[in-house]
Short mmCIF file of C-alpha atoms in Angstrom, two decimals:
data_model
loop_
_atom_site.label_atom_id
_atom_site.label_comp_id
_atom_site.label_asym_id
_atom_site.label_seq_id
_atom_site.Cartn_x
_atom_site.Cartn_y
_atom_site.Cartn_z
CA UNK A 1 0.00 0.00 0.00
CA UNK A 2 1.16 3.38 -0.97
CA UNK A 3 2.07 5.71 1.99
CA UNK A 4 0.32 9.01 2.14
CA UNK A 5 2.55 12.32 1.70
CA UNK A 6 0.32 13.77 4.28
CA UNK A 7 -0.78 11.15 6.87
CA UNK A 8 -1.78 13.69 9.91
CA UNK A 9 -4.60 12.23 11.95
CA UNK A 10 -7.16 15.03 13.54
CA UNK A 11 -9.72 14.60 16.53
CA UNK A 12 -11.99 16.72 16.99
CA UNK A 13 -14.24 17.03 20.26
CA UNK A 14 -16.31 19.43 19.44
CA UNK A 15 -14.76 22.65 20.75
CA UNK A 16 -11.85 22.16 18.85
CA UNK A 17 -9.42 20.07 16.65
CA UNK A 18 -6.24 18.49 17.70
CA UNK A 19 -3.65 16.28 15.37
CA UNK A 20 -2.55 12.66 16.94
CA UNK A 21 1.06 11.44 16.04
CA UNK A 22 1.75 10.97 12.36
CA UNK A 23 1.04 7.16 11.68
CA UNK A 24 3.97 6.68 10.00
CA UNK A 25 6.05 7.27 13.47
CA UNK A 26 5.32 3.68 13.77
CA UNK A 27 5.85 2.97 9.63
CA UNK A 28 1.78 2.64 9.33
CA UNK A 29 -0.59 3.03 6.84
CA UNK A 30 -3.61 4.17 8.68
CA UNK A 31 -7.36 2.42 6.91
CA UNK A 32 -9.35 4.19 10.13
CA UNK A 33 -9.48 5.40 13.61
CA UNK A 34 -12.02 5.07 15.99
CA UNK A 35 -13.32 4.92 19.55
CA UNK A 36 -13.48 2.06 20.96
CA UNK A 37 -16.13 0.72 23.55
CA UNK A 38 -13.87 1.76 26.15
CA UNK A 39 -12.86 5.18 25.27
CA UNK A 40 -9.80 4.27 23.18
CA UNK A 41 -8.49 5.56 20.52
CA UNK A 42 -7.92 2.62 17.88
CA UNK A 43 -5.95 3.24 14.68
CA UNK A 44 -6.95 0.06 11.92
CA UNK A 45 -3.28 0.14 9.76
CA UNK A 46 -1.82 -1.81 6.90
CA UNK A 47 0.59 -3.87 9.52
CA UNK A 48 -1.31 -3.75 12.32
CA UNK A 49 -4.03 -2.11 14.94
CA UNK A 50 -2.73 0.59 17.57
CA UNK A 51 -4.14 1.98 20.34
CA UNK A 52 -3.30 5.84 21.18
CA UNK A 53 -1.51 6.20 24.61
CA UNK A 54 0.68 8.62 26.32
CA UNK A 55 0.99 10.57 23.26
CA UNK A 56 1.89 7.82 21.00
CA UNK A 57 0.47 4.90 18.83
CA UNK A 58 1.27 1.37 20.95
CA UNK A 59 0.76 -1.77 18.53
CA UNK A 60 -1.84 -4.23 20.04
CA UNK A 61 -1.35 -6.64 17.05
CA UNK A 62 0.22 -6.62 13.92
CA UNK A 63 -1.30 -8.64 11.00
CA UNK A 64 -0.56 -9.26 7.19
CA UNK A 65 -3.96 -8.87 5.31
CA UNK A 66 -5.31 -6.71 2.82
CA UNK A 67 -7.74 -4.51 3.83
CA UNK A 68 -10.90 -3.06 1.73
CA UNK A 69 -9.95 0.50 2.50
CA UNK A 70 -13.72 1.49 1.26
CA UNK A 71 -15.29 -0.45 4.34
CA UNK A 72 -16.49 0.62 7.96
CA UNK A 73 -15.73 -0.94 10.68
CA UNK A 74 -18.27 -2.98 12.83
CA UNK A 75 -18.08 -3.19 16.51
CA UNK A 76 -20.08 -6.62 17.89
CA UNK A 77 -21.87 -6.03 21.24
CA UNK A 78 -19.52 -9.06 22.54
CA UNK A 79 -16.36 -6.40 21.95
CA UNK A 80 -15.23 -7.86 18.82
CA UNK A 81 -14.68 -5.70 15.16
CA UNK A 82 -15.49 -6.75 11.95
CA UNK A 83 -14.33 -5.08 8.88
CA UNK A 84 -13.60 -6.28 5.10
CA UNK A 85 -10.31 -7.72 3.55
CA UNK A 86 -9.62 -8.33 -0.10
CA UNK A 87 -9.37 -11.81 0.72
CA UNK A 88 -11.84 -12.49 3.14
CA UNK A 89 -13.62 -11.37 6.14
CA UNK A 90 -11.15 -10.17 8.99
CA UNK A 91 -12.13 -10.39 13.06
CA UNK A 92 -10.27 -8.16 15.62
CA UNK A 93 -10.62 -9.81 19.15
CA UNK A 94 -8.97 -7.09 21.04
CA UNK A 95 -5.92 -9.49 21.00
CA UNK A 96 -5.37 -10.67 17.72
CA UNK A 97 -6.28 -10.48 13.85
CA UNK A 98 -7.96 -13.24 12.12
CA UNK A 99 -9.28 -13.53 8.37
CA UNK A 100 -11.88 -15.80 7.44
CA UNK A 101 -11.82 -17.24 4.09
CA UNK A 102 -15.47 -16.70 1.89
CA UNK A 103 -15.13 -19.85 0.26
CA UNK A 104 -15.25 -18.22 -3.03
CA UNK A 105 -11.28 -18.42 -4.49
CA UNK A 106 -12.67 -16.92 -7.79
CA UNK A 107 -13.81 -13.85 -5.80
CA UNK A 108 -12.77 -13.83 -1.95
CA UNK A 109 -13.01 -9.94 -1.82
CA UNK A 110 -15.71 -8.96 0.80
CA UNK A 111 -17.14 -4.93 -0.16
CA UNK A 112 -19.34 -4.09 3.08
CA UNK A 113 -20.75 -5.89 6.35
CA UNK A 114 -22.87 -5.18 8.94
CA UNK A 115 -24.42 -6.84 11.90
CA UNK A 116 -28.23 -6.62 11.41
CA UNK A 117 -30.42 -6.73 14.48
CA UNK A 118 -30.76 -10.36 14.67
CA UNK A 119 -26.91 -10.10 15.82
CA UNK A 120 -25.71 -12.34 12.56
CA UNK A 121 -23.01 -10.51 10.35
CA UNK A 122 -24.43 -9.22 6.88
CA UNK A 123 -22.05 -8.91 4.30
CA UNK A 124 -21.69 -8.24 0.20
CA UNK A 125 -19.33 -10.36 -1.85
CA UNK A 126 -17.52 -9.02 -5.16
CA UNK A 127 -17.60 -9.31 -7.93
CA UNK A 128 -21.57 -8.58 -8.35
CA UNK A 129 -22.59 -7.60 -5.08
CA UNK A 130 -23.77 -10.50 -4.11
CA UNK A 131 -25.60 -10.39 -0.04
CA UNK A 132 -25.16 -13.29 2.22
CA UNK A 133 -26.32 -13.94 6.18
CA UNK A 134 -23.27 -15.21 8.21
CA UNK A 135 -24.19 -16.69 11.26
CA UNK A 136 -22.18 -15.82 14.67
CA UNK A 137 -22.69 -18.28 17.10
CA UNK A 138 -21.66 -16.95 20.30
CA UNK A 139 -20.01 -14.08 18.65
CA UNK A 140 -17.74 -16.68 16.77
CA UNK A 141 -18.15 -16.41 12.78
CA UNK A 142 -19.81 -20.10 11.32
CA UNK A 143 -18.34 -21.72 8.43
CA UNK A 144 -18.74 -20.66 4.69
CA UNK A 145 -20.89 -24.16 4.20
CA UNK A 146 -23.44 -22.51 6.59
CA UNK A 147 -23.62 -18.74 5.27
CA UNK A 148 -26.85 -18.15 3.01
CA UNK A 149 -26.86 -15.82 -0.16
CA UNK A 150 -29.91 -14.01 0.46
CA UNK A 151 -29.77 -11.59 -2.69
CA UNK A 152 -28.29 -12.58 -6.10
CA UNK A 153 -26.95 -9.62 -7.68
CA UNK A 154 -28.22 -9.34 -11.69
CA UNK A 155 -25.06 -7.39 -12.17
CA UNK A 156 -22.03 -8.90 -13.98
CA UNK A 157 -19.64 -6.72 -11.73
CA UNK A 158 -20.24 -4.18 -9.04
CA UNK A 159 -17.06 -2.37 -7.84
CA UNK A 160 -18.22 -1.28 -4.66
CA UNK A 161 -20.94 -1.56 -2.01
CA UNK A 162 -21.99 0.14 1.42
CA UNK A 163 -24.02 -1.81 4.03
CA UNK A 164 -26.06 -0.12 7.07
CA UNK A 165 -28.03 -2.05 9.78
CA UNK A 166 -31.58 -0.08 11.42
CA UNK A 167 -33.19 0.02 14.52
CA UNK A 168 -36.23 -1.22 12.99
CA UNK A 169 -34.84 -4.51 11.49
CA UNK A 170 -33.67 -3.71 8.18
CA UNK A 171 -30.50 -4.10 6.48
CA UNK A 172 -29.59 -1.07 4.22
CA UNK A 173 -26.82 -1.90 0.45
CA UNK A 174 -26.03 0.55 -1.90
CA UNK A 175 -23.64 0.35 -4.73
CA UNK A 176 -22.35 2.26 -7.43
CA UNK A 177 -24.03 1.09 -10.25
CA UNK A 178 -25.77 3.25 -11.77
CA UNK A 179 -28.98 0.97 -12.32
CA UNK A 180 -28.91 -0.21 -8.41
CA UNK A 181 -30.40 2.36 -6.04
CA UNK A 182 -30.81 1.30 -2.60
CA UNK A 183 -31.49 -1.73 -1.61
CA UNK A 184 -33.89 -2.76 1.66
CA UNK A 185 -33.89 -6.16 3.44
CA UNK A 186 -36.65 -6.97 5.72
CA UNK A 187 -35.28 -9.14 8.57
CA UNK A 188 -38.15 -10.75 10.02
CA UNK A 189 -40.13 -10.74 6.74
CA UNK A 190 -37.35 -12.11 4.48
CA UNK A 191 -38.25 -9.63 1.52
CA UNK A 192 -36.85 -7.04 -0.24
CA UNK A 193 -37.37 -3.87 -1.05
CA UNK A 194 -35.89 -1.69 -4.39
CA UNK A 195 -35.78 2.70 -4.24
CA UNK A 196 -34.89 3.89 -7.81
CA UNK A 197 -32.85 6.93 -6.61
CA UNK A 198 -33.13 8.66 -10.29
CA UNK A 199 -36.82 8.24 -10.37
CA UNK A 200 -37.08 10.74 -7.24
CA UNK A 201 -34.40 13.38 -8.99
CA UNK A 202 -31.70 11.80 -7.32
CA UNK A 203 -28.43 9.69 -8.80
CA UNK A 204 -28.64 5.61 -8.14
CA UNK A 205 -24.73 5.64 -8.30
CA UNK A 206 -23.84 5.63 -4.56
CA UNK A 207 -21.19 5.53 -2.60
CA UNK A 208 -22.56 5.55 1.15
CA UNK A 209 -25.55 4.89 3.71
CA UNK A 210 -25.94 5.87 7.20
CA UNK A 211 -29.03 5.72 9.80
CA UNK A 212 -28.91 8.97 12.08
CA UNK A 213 -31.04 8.32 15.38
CA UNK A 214 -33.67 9.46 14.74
CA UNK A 215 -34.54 6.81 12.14
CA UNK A 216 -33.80 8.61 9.25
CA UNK A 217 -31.81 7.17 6.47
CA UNK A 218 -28.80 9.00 4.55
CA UNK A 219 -27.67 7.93 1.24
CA UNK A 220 -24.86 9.88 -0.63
CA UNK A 221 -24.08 9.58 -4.47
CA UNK A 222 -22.47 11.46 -7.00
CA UNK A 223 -23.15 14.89 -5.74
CA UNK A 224 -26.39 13.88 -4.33
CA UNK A 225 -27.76 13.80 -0.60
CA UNK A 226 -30.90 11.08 -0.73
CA UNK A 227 -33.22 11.45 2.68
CA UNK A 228 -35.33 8.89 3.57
CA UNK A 229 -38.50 8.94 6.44
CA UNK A 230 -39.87 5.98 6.29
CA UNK A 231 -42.25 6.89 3.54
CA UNK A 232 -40.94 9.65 1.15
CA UNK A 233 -37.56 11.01 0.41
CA UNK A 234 -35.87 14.33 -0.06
CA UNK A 235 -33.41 15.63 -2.52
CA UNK A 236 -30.51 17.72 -2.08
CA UNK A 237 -27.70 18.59 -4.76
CA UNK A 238 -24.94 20.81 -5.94
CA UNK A 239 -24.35 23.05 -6.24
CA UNK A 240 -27.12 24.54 -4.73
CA UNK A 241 -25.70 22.39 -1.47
CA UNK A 242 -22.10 21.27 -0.96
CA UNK A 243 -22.41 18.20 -1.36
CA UNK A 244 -18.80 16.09 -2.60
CA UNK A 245 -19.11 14.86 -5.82
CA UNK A 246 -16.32 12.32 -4.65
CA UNK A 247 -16.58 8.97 -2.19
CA UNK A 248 -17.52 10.73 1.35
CA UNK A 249 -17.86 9.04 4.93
CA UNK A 250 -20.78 10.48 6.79
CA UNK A 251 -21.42 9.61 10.26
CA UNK A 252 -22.94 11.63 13.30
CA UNK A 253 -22.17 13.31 16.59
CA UNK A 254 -23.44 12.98 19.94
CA UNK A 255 -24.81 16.17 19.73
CA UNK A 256 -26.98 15.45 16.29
CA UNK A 257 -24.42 17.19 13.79
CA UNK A 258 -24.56 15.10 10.68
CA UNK A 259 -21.17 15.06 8.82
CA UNK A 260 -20.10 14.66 5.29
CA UNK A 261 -16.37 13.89 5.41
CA UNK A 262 -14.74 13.98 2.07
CA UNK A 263 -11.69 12.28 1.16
CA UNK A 264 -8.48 14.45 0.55
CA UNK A 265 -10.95 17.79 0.52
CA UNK A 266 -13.44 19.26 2.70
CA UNK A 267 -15.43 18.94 5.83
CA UNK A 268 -19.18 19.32 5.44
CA UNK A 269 -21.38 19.89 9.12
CA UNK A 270 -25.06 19.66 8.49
CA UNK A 271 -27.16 21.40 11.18
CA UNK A 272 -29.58 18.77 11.42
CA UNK A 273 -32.43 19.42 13.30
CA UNK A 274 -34.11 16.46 14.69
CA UNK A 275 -37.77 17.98 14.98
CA UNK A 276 -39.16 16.13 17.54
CA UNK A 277 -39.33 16.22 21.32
CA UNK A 278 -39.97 13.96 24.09
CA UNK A 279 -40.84 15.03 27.76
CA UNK A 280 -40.44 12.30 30.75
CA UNK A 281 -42.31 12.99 34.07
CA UNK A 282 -40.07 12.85 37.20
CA UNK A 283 -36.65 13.18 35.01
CA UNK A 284 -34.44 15.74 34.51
CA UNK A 285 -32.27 14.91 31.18
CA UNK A 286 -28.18 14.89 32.28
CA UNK A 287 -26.17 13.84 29.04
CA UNK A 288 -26.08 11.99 26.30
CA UNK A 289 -23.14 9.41 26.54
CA UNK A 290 -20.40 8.62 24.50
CA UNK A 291 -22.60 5.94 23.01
CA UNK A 292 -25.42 7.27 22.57
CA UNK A 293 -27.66 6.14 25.75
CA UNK A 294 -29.29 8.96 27.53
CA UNK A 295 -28.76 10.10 31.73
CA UNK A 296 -31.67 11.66 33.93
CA UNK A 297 -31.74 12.32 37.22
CA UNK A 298 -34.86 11.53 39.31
CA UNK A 299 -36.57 14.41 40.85
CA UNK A 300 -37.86 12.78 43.89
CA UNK A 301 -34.86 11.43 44.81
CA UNK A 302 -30.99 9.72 44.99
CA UNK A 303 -31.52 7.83 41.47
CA UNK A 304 -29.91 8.16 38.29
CA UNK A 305 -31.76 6.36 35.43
CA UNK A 306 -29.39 5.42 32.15
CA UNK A 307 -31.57 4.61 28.83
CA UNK A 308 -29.57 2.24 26.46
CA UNK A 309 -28.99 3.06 23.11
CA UNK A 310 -27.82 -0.29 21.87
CA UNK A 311 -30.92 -2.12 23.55
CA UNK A 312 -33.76 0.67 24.24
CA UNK A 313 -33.75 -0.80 28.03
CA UNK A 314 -34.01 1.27 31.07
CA UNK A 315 -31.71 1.02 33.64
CA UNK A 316 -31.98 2.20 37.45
CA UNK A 317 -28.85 3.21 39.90
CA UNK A 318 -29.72 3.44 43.26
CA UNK A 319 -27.91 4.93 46.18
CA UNK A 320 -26.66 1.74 47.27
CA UNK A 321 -24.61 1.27 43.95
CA UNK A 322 -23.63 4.96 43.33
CA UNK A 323 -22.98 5.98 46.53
CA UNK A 324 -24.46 9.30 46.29
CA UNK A 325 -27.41 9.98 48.05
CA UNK A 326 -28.17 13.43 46.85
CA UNK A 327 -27.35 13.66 43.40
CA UNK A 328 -27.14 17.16 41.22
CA UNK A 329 -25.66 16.77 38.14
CA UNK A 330 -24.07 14.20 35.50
CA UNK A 331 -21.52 14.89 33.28
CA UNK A 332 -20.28 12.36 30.30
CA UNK A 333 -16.19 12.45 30.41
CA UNK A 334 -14.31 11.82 26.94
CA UNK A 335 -13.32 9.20 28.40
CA UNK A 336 -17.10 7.37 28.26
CA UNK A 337 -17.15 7.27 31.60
CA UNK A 338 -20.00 9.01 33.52
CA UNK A 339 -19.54 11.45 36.89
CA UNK A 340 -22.27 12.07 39.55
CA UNK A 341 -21.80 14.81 41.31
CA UNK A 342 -23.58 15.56 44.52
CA UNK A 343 -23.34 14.70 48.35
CA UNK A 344 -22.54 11.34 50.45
CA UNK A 345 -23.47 11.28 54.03
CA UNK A 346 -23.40 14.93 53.91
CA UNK A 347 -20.16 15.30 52.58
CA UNK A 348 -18.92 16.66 48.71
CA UNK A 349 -18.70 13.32 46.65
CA UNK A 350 -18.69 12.62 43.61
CA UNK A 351 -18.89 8.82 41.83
CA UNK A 352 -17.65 7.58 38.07
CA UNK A 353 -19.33 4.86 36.56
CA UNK A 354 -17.06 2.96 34.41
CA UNK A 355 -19.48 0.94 32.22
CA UNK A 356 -19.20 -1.35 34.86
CA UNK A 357 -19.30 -0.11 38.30
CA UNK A 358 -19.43 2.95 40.01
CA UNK A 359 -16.89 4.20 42.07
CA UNK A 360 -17.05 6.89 45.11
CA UNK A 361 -14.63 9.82 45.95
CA UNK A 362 -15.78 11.35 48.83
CA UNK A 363 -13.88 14.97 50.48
CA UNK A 364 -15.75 15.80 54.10
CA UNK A 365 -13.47 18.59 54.72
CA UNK A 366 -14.31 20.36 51.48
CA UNK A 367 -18.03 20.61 52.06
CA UNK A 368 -21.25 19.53 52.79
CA UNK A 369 -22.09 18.85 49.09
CA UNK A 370 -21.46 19.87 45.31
CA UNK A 371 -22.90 22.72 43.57
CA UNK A 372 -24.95 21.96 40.72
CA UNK A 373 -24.20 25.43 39.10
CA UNK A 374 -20.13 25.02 39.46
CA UNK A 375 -19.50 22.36 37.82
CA UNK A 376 -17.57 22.57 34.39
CA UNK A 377 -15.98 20.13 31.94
CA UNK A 378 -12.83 21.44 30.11
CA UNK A 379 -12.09 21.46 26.60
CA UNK A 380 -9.32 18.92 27.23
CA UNK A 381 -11.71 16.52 29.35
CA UNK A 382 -10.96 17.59 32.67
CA UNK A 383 -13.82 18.44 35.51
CA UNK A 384 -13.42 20.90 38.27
CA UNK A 385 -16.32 21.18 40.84
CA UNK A 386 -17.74 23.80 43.20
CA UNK A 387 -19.10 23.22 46.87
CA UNK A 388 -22.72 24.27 47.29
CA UNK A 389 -22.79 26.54 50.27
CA UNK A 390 -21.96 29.84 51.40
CA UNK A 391 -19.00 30.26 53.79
CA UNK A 392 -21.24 32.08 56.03
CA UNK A 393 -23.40 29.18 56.43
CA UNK A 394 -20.67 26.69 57.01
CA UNK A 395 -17.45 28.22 57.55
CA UNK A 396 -15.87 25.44 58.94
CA UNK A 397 -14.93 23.82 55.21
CA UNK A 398 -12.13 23.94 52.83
CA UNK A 399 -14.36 25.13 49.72
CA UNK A 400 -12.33 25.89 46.80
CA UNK A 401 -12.54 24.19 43.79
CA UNK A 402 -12.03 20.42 42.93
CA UNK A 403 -10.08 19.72 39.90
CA UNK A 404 -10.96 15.99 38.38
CA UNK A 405 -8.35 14.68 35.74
CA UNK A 406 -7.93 11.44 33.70
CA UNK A 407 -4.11 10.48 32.62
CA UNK A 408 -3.00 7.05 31.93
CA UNK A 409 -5.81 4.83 33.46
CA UNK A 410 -6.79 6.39 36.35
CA UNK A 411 -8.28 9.84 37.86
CA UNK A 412 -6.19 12.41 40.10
CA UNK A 413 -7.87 14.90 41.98
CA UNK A 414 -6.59 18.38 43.24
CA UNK A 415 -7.99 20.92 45.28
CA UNK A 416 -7.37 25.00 44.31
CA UNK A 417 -7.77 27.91 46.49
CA UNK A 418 -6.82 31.31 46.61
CA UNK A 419 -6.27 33.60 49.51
CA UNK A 420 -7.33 36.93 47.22
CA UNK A 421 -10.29 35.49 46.10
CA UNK A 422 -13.69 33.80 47.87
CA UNK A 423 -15.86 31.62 46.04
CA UNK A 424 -17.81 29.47 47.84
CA UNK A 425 -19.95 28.72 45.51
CA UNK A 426 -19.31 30.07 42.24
CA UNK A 427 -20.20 29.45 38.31
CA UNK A 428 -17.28 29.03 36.21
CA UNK A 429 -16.88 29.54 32.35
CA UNK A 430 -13.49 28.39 29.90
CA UNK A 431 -12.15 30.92 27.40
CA UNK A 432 -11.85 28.49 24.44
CA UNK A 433 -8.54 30.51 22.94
CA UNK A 434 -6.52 30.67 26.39
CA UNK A 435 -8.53 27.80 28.52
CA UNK A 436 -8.34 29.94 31.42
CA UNK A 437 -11.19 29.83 33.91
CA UNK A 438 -13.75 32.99 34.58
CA UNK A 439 -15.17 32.63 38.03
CA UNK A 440 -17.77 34.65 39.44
CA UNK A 441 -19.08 34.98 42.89
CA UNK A 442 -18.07 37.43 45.48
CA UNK A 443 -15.11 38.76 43.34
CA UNK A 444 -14.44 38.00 39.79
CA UNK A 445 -11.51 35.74 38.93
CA UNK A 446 -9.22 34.35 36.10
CA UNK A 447 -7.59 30.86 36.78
CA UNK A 448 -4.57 29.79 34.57
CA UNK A 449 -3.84 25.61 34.95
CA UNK A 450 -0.10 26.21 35.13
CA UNK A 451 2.39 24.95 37.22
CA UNK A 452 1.90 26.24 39.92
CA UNK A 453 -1.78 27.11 39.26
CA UNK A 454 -1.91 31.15 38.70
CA UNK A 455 -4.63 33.46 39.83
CA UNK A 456 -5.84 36.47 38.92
#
């Protein structure tokens, strides 16, 4: 594979971009990087996959196969990734690479995959585009003998394909052929379904497919932006809209910005408005997390109630498990994990759920209990907290501020004060050019995170 002249790697996080170490540091062709389930950044390469980490790429594998640089990549809910190879379908357990042959030796290069909502893989076979189910039995791929074509291409050669699973049970294929469209599979009904894109003003040569949340499908092709509702579809083209002539990726953020990424050019935000709204009785809406499931607080009392995105099931935290008995805000860290701020046997605490288990930090001598008006997330992930009452009140406390960070696996906390300057409690704003901190309460101060910490 040819190496890039320009190989820089950009995250964004929403307040601003930052570039990762050049992949070829580690003499890597990068295919994609993503998150993975656990907050990590994963780079897929030609040699191998690497996981950012103290400011460098670390190899977790290396492999040997050729990778369809045109495919997504597919995270199982049993941890594993699936994404396509030129010579079969490759598996990444976290540990190693693994490819698994098609059976086909006239044609072993897989174009797209997906895993559909009956958790078995989808995928499309060149040369025509052909569709087959692959069972996973307990997440492990099933032999080629016991995969089932379940659309026969009339094409005599597609050259590429895009697959998208739903939320309502179907599986989404579009190609570029221009006599194709989209494609719809009906899981549970076993039929399919045919959308002549030119028909509706639109171009049937495609070149992507994505579902945003709220159920709406996105197909991209040749300059066109398809829409789709469930039951009619809108157009959009250039130049009257920007939209990349060229292969784009689309995909979209946690806060409902849909994307249109274009390869070697430009970045395209669409200010997508989801026009809908939903009100729960007895929850106050927190955050959205870093995969998409949804945080309240309850009203009436010390629980926090998550709403899974992956399986649409409500789940309850009590006191007993969080440790916090009088909860006032949640905030979602870049990390994925999730803090609770609030009070523990009338004491400032705070607790991080992990995706697993939540874990306490308690401070007595700072105060009585958190503020739910001081309490900040930085542009580079950190947290700093307020107390919640007035030195007046209680003046036998530290107050201050609390200043939560994440580096290399675990969180360090620090406690700021300044003799100039009383804020017990306070609301605190960032400057986004010099990330210093505006606090107001008695007086009005600026807070630089040097070393040592400056005020002003």
């Amino acid at each position: 594979m040819k190496k890039p002249e320009d190989d820089r790697i950009f995250y964004f996080d929403r307040e601003r971009s930052r570039s990762l170490p050049r992949p070829s540091s580690v003499n890597a062709v990068p295919y994609r990087v993503i998150f993975s389930d656990k907050g990590k950044i994963l780079m897929f390469a030609d040699n191998g996959i690497y996981q950012f980490n103290k400011n460098k790429w670390a190899l977790l594998t290396s492999h040997q196969y050729a990778i369809n640089t045109s495919s997504e990549i597919v995270r199982a809910p049993d941890g594993r990734y699936w994404f396509s190879g030129l010579n079969g379908i490759l598996e990444f357990d976290g540990e190693r690479v693994f490819q698994h042959i098609t059976g086909n030796p006239d044609s072993p290069a897989v174009q797209s995959l997906c895993i559909g909502s009956d958790q078995q893989l989808y995928v499309t076979l060149g040369p025509k585009g052909d569709v087959y189910r692959c069972p996973l039995v307990d997440g492990a791929l099933t032999a080629p003998s016991e995969w089932e074509r379940i659309y026969e291409s009339k094409r005599e050669f597609v050259h590429r394909s895009w697959m998208a699973s739903t939320q309502n049970g179907e599986i989404w294929v579009v190609n570029n052929h221009e006599h194709d469209g989209a494609l719809v599979y009906d899981i549970e009904n076993d039929t399919w379904t045919s959308y002549n894109l030119r028909s509706i003003g639109g171009e049937n040569f495609c070149t992507t497919v994505m579902e945003s949340r709220d159920g709406h499908i996105w197909v991209v092709g040749r300059g066109s932006l398809h829409l789709f509702d469930g039951e009619s579809w809108k157009v959009y083209k250039g130049p009257e809209y920007p939209i990349p002539d060229a292969q784009p990726f689309i995909t979209q953020d946690a806060d409902g910005f849909v994307y249109l990424i274009e390869q070697g050019a430009f970045i395209r935000r669409i200010d997508y408005s989801q026009k809908y709204y939903r009100t729960l009785r007895g929850l106050h809406f927190q955050a959205e997390g870093s995969d998409g499931s949804y945080w309240y607080l309850d009203v009436d009392g010390d629980v926090i109630v998550e709403q899974r995105r992956q399986d649409s099931q409500w789940v309850r935290y009590s006191r007993e498990e969080t440790g916090i008995d009088a909860p006032v805000s949640l905030v979602v860290l870049n990390n994925g994990h999730v803090l609770c701020a609030g009070s523990a046997a009338e004491a400032a605490a705070f607790s991080i759920f992990d995706g697993q288990a939540w874990n306490l930090y308690r401070y007595p001598e700072f105060a009585p209990g958190l503020s739910h008006l001081g309490i900040l997330k930085l542009n580079n992930g950190d947290v700093v907290l307020s107390c919640g009452q007035a030195e007046n009140e209680y003046p036998n406390y530290l107050g201050g501020m609390l200043h939560v960070s994440y580096r290399d696996g675990k969180y360090t906390v620090s406690r700021h004060e300044s003799s100039e300057v009383t804020f017990r409690p306070w609301t605190v704003v960032e400057d986004p050019v010099s990330a210093e901190l505006w606090i107001g309460a008695e007086n009005l101060a600026r807070v630089h995170f040097g070393s040592p910490v400056e005020w002003v």
